[in-house]
GROMACS .gro file of C-alpha atoms in nm:
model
  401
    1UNK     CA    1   0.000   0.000   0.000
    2UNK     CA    2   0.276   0.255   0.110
    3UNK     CA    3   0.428   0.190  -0.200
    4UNK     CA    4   0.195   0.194  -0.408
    5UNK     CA    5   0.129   0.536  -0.276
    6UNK     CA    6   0.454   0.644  -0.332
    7UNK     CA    7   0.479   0.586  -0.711
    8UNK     CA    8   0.156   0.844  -0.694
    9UNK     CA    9   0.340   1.079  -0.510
   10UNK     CA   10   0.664   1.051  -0.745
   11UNK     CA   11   0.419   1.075  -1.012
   12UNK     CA   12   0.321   1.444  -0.979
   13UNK     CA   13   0.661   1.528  -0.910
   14UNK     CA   14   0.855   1.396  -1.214
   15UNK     CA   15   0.814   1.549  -1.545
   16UNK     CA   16   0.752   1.371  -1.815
   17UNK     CA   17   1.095   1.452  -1.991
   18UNK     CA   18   1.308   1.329  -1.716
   19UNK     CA   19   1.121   0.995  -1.706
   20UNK     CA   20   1.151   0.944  -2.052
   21UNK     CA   21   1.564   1.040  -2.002
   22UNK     CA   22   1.599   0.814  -1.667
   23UNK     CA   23   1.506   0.531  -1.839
   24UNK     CA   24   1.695   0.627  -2.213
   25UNK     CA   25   1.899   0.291  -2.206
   26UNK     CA   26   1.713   0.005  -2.021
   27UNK     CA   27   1.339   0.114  -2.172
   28UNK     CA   28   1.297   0.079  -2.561
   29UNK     CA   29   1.257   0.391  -2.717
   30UNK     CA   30   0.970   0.449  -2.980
   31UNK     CA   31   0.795   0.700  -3.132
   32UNK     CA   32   0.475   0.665  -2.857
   33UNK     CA   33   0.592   0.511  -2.544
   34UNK     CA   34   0.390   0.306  -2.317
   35UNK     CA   35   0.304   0.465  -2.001
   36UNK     CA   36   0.465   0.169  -1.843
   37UNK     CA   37   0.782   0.286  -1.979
   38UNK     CA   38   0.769   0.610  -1.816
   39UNK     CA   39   0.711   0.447  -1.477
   40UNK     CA   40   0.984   0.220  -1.442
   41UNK     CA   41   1.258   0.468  -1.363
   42UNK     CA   42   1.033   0.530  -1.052
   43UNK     CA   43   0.983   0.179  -0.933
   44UNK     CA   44   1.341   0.108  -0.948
   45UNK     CA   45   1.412   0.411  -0.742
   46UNK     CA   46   1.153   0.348  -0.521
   47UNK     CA   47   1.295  -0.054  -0.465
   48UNK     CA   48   1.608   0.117  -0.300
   49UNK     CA   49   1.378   0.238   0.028
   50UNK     CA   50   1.180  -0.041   0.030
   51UNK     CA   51   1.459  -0.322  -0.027
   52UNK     CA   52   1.639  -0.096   0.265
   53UNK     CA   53   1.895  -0.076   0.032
   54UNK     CA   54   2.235   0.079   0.128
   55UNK     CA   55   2.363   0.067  -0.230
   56UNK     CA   56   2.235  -0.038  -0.578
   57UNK     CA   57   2.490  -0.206  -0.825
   58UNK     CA   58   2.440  -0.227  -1.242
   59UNK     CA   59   2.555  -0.195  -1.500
   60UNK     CA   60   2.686   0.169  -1.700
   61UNK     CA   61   2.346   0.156  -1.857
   62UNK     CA   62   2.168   0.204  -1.542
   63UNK     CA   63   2.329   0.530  -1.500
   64UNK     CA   64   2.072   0.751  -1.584
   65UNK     CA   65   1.814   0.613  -1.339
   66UNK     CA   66   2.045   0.623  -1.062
   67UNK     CA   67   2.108   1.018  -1.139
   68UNK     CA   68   1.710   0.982  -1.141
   69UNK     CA   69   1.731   0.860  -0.823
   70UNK     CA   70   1.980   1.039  -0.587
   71UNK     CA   71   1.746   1.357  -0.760
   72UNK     CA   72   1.402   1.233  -0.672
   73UNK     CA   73   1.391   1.031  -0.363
   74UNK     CA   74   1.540   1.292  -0.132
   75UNK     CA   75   1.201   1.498  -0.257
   76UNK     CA   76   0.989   1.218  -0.101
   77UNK     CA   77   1.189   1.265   0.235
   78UNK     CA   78   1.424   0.969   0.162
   79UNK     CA   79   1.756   0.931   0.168
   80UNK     CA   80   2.019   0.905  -0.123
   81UNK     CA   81   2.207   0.583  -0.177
   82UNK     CA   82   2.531   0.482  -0.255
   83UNK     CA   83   2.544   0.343  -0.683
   84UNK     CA   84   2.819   0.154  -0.807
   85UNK     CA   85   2.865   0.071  -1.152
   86UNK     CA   86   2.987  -0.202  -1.394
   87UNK     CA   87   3.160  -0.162  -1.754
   88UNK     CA   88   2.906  -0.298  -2.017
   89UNK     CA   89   3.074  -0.669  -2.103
   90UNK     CA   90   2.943  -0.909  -2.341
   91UNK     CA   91   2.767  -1.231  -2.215
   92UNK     CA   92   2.880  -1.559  -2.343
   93UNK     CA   93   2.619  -1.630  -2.606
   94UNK     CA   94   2.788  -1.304  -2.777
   95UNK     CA   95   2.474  -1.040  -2.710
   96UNK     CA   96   2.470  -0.817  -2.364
   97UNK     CA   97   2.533  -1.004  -2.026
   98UNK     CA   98   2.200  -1.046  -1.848
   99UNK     CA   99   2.060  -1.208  -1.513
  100UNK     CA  100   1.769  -1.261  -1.734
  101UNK     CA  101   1.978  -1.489  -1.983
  102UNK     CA  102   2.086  -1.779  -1.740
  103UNK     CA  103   2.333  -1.922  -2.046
  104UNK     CA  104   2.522  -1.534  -2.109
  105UNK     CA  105   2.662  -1.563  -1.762
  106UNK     CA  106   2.823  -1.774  -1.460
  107UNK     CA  107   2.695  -1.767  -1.168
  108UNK     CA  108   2.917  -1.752  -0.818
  109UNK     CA  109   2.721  -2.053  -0.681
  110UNK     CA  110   2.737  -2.260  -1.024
  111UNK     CA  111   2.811  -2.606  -1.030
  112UNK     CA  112   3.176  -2.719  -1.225
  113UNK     CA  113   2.933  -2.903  -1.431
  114UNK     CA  114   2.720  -2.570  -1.530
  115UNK     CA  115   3.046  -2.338  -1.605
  116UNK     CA  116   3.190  -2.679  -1.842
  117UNK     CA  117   2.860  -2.659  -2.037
  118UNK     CA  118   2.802  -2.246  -2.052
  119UNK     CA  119   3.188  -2.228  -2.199
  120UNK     CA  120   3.133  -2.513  -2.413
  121UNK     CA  121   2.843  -2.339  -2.596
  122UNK     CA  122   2.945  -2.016  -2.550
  123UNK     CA  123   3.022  -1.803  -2.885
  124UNK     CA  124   3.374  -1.744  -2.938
  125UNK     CA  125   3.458  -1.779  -3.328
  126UNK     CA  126   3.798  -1.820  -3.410
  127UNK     CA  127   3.971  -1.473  -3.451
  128UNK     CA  128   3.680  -1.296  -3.336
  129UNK     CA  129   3.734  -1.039  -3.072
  130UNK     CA  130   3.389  -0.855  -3.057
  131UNK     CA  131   3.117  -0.936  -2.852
  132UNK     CA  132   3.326  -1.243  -2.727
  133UNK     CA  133   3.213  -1.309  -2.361
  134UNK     CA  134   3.493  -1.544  -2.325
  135UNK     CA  135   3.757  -1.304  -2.394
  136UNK     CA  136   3.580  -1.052  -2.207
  137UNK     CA  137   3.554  -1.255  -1.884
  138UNK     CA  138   3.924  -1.303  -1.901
  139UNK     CA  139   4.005  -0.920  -1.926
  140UNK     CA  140   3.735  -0.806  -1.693
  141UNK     CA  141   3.756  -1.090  -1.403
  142UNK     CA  142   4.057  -1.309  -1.474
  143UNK     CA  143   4.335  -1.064  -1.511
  144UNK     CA  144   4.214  -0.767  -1.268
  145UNK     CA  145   4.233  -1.076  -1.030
  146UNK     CA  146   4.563  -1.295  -1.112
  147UNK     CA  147   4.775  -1.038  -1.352
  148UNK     CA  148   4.770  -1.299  -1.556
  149UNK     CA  149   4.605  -1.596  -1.799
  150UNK     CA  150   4.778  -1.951  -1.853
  151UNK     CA  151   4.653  -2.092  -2.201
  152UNK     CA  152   4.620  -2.459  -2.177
  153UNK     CA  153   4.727  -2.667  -2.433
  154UNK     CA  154   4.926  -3.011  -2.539
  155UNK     CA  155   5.266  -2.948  -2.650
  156UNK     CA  156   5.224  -3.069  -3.008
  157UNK     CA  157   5.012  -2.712  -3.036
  158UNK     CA  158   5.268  -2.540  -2.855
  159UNK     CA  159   5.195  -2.638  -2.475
  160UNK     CA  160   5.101  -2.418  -2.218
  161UNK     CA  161   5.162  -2.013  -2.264
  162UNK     CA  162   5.150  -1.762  -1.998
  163UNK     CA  163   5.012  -1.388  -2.073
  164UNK     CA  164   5.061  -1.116  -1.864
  165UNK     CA  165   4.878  -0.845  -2.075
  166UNK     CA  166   4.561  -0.912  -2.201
  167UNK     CA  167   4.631  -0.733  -2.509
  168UNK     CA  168   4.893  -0.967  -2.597
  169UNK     CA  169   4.591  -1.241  -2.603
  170UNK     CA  170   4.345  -1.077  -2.761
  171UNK     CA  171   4.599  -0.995  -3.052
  172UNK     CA  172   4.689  -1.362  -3.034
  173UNK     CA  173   4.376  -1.513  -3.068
  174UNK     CA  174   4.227  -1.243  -3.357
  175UNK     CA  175   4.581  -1.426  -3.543
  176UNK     CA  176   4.421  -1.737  -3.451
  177UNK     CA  177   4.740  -1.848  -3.231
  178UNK     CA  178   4.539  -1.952  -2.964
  179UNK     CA  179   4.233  -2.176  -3.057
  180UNK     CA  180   3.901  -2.130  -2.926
  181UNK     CA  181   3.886  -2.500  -2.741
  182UNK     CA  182   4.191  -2.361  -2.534
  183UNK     CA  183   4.055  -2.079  -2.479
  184UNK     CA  184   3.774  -2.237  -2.275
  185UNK     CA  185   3.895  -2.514  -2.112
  186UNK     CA  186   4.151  -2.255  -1.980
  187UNK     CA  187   3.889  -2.037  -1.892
  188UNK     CA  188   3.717  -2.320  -1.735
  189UNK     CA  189   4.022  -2.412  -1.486
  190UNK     CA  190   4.101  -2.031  -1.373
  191UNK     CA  191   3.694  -1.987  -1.278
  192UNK     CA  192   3.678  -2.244  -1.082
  193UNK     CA  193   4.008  -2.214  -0.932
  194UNK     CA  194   3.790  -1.861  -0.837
  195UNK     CA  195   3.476  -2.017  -0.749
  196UNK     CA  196   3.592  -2.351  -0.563
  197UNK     CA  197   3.612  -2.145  -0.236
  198UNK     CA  198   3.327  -1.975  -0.282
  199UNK     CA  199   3.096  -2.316  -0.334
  200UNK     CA  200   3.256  -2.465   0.018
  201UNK     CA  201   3.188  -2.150   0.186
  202UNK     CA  202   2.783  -2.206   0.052
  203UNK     CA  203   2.828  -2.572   0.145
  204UNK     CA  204   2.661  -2.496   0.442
  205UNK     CA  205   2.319  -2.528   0.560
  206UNK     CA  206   2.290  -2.116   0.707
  207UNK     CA  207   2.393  -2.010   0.357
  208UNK     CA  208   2.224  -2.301   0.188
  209UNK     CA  209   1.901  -2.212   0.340
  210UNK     CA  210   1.997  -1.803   0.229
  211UNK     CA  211   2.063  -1.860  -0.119
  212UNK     CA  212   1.714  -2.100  -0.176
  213UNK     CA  213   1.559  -1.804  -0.009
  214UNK     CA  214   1.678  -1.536  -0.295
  215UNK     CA  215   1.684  -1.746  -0.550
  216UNK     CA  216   1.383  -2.000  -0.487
  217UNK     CA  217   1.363  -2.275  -0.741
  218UNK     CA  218   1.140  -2.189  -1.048
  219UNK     CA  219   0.818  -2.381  -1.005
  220UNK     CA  220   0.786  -2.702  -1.299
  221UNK     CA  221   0.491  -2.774  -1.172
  222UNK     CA  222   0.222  -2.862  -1.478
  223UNK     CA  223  -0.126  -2.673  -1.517
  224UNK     CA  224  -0.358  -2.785  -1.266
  225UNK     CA  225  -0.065  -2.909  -1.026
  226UNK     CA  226   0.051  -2.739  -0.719
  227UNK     CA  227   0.345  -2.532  -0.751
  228UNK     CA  228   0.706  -2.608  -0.545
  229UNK     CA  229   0.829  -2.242  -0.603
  230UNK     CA  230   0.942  -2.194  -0.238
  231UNK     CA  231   1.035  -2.538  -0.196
  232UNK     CA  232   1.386  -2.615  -0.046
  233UNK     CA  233   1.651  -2.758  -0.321
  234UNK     CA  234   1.773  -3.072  -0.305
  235UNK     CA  235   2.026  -3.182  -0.057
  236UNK     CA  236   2.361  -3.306  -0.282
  237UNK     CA  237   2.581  -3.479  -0.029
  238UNK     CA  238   2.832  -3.744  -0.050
  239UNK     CA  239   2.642  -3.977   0.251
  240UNK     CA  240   2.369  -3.996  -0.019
  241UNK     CA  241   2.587  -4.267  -0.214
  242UNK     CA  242   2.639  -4.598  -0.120
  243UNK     CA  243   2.978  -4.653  -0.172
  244UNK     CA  244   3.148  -4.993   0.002
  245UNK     CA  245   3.457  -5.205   0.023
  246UNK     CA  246   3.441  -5.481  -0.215
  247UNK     CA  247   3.659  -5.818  -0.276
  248UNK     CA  248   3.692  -5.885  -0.669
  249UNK     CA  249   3.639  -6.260  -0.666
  250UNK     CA  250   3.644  -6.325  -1.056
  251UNK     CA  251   3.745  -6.172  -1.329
  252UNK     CA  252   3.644  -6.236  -1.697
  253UNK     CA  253   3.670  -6.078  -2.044
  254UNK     CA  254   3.315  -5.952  -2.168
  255UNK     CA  255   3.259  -6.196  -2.443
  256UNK     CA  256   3.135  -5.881  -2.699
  257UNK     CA  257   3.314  -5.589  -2.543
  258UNK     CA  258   3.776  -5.619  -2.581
  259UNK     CA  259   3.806  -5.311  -2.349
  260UNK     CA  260   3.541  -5.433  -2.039
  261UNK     CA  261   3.586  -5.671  -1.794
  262UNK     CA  262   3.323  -5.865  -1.574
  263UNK     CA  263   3.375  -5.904  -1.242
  264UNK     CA  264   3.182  -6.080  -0.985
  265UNK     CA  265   3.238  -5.898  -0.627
  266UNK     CA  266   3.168  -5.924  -0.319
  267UNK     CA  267   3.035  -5.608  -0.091
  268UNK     CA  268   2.907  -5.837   0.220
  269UNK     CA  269   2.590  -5.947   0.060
  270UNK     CA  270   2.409  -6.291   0.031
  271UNK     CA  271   2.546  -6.336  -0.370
  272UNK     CA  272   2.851  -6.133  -0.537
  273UNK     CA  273   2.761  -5.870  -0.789
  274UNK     CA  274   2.806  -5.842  -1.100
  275UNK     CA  275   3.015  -5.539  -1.229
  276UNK     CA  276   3.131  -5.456  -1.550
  277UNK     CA  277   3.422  -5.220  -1.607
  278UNK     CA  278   3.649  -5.049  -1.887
  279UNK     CA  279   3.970  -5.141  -1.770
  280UNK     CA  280   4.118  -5.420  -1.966
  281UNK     CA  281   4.347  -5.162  -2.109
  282UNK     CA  282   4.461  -5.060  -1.775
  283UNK     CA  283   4.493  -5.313  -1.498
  284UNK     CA  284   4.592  -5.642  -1.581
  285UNK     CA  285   4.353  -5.968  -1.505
  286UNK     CA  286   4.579  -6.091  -1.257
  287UNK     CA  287   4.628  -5.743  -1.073
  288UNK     CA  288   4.225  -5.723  -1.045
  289UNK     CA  289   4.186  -6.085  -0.870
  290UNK     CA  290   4.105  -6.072  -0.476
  291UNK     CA  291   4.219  -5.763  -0.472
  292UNK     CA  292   3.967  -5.488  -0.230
  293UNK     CA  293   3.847  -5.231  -0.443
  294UNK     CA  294   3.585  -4.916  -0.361
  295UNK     CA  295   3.243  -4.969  -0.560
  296UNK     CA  296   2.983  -4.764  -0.584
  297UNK     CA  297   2.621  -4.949  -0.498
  298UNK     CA  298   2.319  -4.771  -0.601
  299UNK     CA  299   2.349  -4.672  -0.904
  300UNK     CA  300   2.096  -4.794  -1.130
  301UNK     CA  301   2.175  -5.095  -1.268
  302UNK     CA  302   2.283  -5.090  -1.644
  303UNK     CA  303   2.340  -5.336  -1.919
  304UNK     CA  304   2.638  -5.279  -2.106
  305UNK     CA  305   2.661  -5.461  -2.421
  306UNK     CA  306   2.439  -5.739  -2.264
  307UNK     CA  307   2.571  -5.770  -1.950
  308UNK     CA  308   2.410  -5.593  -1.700
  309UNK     CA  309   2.642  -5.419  -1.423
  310UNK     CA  310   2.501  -5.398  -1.036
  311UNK     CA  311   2.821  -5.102  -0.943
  312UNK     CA  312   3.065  -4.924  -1.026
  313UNK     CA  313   3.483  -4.949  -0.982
  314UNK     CA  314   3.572  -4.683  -0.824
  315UNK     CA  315   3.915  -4.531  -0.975
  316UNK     CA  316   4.201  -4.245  -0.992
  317UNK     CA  317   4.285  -4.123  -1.325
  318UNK     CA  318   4.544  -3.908  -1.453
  319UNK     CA  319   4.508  -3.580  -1.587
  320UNK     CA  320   4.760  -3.554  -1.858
  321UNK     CA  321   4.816  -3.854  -2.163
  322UNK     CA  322   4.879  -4.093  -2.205
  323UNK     CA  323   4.595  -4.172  -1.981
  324UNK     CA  324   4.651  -4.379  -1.668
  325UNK     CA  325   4.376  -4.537  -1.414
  326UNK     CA  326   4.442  -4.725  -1.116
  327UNK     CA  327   4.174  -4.843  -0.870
  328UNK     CA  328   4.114  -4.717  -0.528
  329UNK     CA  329   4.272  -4.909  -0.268
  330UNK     CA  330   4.113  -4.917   0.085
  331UNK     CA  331   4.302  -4.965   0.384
  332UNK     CA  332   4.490  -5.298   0.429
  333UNK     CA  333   4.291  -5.489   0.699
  334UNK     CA  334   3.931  -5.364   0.567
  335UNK     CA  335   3.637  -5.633   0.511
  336UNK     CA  336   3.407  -5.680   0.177
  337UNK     CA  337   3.075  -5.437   0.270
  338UNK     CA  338   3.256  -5.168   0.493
  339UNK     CA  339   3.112  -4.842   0.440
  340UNK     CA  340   3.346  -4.606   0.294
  341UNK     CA  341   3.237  -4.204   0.339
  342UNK     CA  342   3.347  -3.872   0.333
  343UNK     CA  343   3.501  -3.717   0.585
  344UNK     CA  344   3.196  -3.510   0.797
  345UNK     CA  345   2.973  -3.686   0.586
  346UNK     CA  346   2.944  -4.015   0.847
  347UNK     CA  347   2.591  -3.971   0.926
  348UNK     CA  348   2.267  -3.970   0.660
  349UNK     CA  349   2.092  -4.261   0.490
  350UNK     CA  350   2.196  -4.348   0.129
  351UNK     CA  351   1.975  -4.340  -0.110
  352UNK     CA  352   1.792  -4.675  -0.210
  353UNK     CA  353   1.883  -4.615  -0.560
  354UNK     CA  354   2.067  -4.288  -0.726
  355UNK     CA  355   1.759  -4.179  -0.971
  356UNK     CA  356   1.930  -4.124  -1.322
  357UNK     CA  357   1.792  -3.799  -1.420
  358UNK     CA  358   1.881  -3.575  -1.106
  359UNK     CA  359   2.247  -3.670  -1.156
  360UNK     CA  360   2.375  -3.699  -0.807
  361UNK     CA  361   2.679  -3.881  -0.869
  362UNK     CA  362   2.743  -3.686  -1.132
  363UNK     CA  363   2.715  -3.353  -0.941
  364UNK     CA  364   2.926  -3.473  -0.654
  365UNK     CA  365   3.188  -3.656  -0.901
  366UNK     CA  366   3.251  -3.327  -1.011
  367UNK     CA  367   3.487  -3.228  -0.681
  368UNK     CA  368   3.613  -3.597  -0.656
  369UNK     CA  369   3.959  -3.534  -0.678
  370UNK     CA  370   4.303  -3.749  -0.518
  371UNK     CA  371   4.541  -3.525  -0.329
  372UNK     CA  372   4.930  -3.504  -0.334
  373UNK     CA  373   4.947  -3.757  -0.096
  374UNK     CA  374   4.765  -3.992  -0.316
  375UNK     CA  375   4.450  -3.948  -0.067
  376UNK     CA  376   4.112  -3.973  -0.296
  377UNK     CA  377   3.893  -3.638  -0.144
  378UNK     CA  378   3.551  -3.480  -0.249
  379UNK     CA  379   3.615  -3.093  -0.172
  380UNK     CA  380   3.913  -3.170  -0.012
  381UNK     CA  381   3.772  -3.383   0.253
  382UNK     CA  382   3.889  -3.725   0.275
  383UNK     CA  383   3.718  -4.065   0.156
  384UNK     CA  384   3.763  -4.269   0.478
  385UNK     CA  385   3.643  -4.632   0.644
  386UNK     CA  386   3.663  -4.673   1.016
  387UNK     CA  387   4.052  -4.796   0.932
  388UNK     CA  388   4.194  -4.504   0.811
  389UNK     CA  389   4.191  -4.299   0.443
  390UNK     CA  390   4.104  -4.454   0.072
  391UNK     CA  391   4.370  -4.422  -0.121
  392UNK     CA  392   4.534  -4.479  -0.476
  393UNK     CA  393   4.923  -4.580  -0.575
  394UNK     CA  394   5.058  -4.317  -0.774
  395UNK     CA  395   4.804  -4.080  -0.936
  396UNK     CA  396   4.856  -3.747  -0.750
  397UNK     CA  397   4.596  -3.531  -0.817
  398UNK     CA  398   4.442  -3.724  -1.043
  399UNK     CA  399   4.040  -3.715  -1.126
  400UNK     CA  400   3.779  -3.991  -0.944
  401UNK     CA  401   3.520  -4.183  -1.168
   0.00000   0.00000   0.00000
């Protein structure tokens, strides 16, 4: 009501000329304006004393209103407030960056696998520099921040090269010395490098709760059904998989499949499972035989080329080629169906089965990662049974799938 009340009262104080100005380069301009158009300088002003606002932050383009602003709500007995302002970038899908456009930006709270697929589609022609949000989020976040960009690359294009001007880079890649692909994936690794500490910091509940609250889940629900707008998100937590110590009691060739193997193991139920894996070019026959390995249980089961596999291997791999892949060892002394967990994860249920379509192996194998000391970690937090860490031989800092 009080607000509503206040747009009247702005009303017959601003002239028609300076609404039509405040709002020159966020309202489209045409020849006979809506009325609506002429308002929303004044709502957005207005949203700074009743957000009890102590600053507003935008883009250059917002400019104008904000002058409109710090002029019009001191007449309404209000205070001024303190504006801060952005340079104009462009988004990733190559028009303006907007909140509105969920694929033209990255988030502070997105997932790894959310900032791998908004590079991977993002527009960045070869030898392009304008309107290339990659580019741009290298010279307006990743330099101002490091003083410098490492290009990624194998050495038969040239290996790695480090810049410490962005000018040098964008002059490199409009020559097409630098490749687009590199350009992401090297974009990729330096924002989350960024971001990493920023997720564990929102890995708890406080902030959990705080973030669902300003950004509530968009409801799905279909006409007719009740909504779940203001519903809570989805826990994603490593006690929600299954994962156990298992005894490899046979292993086989698939008969139709030269890189799988079929193994029949045993994680301290009535009957062994059956589990198919791609690691005959890896680990030989004899080096998978009674040997403990970490599975994963409740996944849902699969058939891969006819054989249908109850679990997955659990294994380090190496970053760089040629590739390498070792399993995960447990401790020495550990028995078939001992619970392996993350560290502060002990507690919680697992779930029954992992449904396939919310991904939540797939969002928490994202931060699987081993350690210098060999010591396989989900955000840096140990995989553990009661007898000490899971481990692998030799793969330091290897990837987990």
């Amino acid at each position: 009501r009080e607000y509503t009340l206040d747009v009247y009262r702005l009303s017959s104080v601003v002239t028609q000329h300076d609404a039509k100005k405040a709002g020159a380069e966020v309202v489209k301009q045409v020849e006979h304006p809506l009325l609506s158009g002429l308002l929303y300088p004044g709502l957005q002003a207005l949203d700074e004393e009743y957000l009890k606002v102590d600053a507003q932050f935008g883009g250059v383009d917002q400019r104008k209103i904000f002058t409109f602003a710090e002029k019009y709500l001191p007449s309404l007995g209000y205070a001024k407030r303190v504006h801060l302002m952005n340079p104009m970038v462009p988004g990733l899908t190559g028009s303006k960056m907007s909140s509105s456009e969920e694929d033209s930006k990255i988030d502070l709270l997105d997932r790894k696998e959310d900032v791998k697929k908004k590079l991977k589609k993002a527009f960045c022609e070869p030898g392009n520099v304008e309107n290339n949000g990659v580019l741009s989020f290298i010279k307006h976040v990743l330099f101002p921040l490091k003083s410098e960009f490492v290009v990624l690359r194998e050495e038969k294009w040239g290996g790695n090269k480090t810049y410490t001007a962005y000018e040098a880079l964008e002059k490199d890649f409009a020559e097409q010395v630098v490749h687009p692909g590199d350009l992401k994936n090297s974009v990729e690794v330096a924002l989350n490098k960024l971001l990493d500490p920023i997720r564990e910091k929102f890995n708890c509940p406080e902030l959990k709760k705080l973030s669902s609250a300003a950004y509530p889940t968009p409801s799905k629900a279909k006409p007719g059904e009740k909504g779940t707008k203001n519903s809570e998100p989805e826990d994603v937590v490593p006690s929600r998989l299954d994962i156990r110590v298992g005894k490899v009691i046979s292993v086989e060739k698939h008969p139709d499949a030269d890189s799988l193997y079929v193994e029949k193991i045993d994680v301290g139920e009535a009957e062994p499972r059956t589990v198919v894996s791609g690691l005959v070019h890896f680990v030989p026959k004899e080096q998978l035989q009674d040997r403990l390995v970490v599975l994963l249980c409740n996944l849902k089961p699969q058939k891969m080329r006819g054989v249908e596999s109850q679990g997955m291997v659990l294994c380090a791999s190496s970053v760089g080629e040629p590739r390498q892949v070792e399993p995960l060892d447990p401790p020495a002394g550990c028995c078939a169906g001992e619970r392996v967990y993350v560290e502060g994860y002990e507690g919680g249920e697992p779930d029954e089965e992992l449904k396939p379509k919310k991904k939540v192996f797939e969002k928490l194998q994202a931060d699987f990662r081993v350690s210098e000391d060999c010591v396989a970690q989900w955000k840096q937090r140990n995989f553990l049974t009661k007898l000490g860490t899971v481990s692998c031989k030799s793969l330091k800092g290897g990837s987990i799938s």
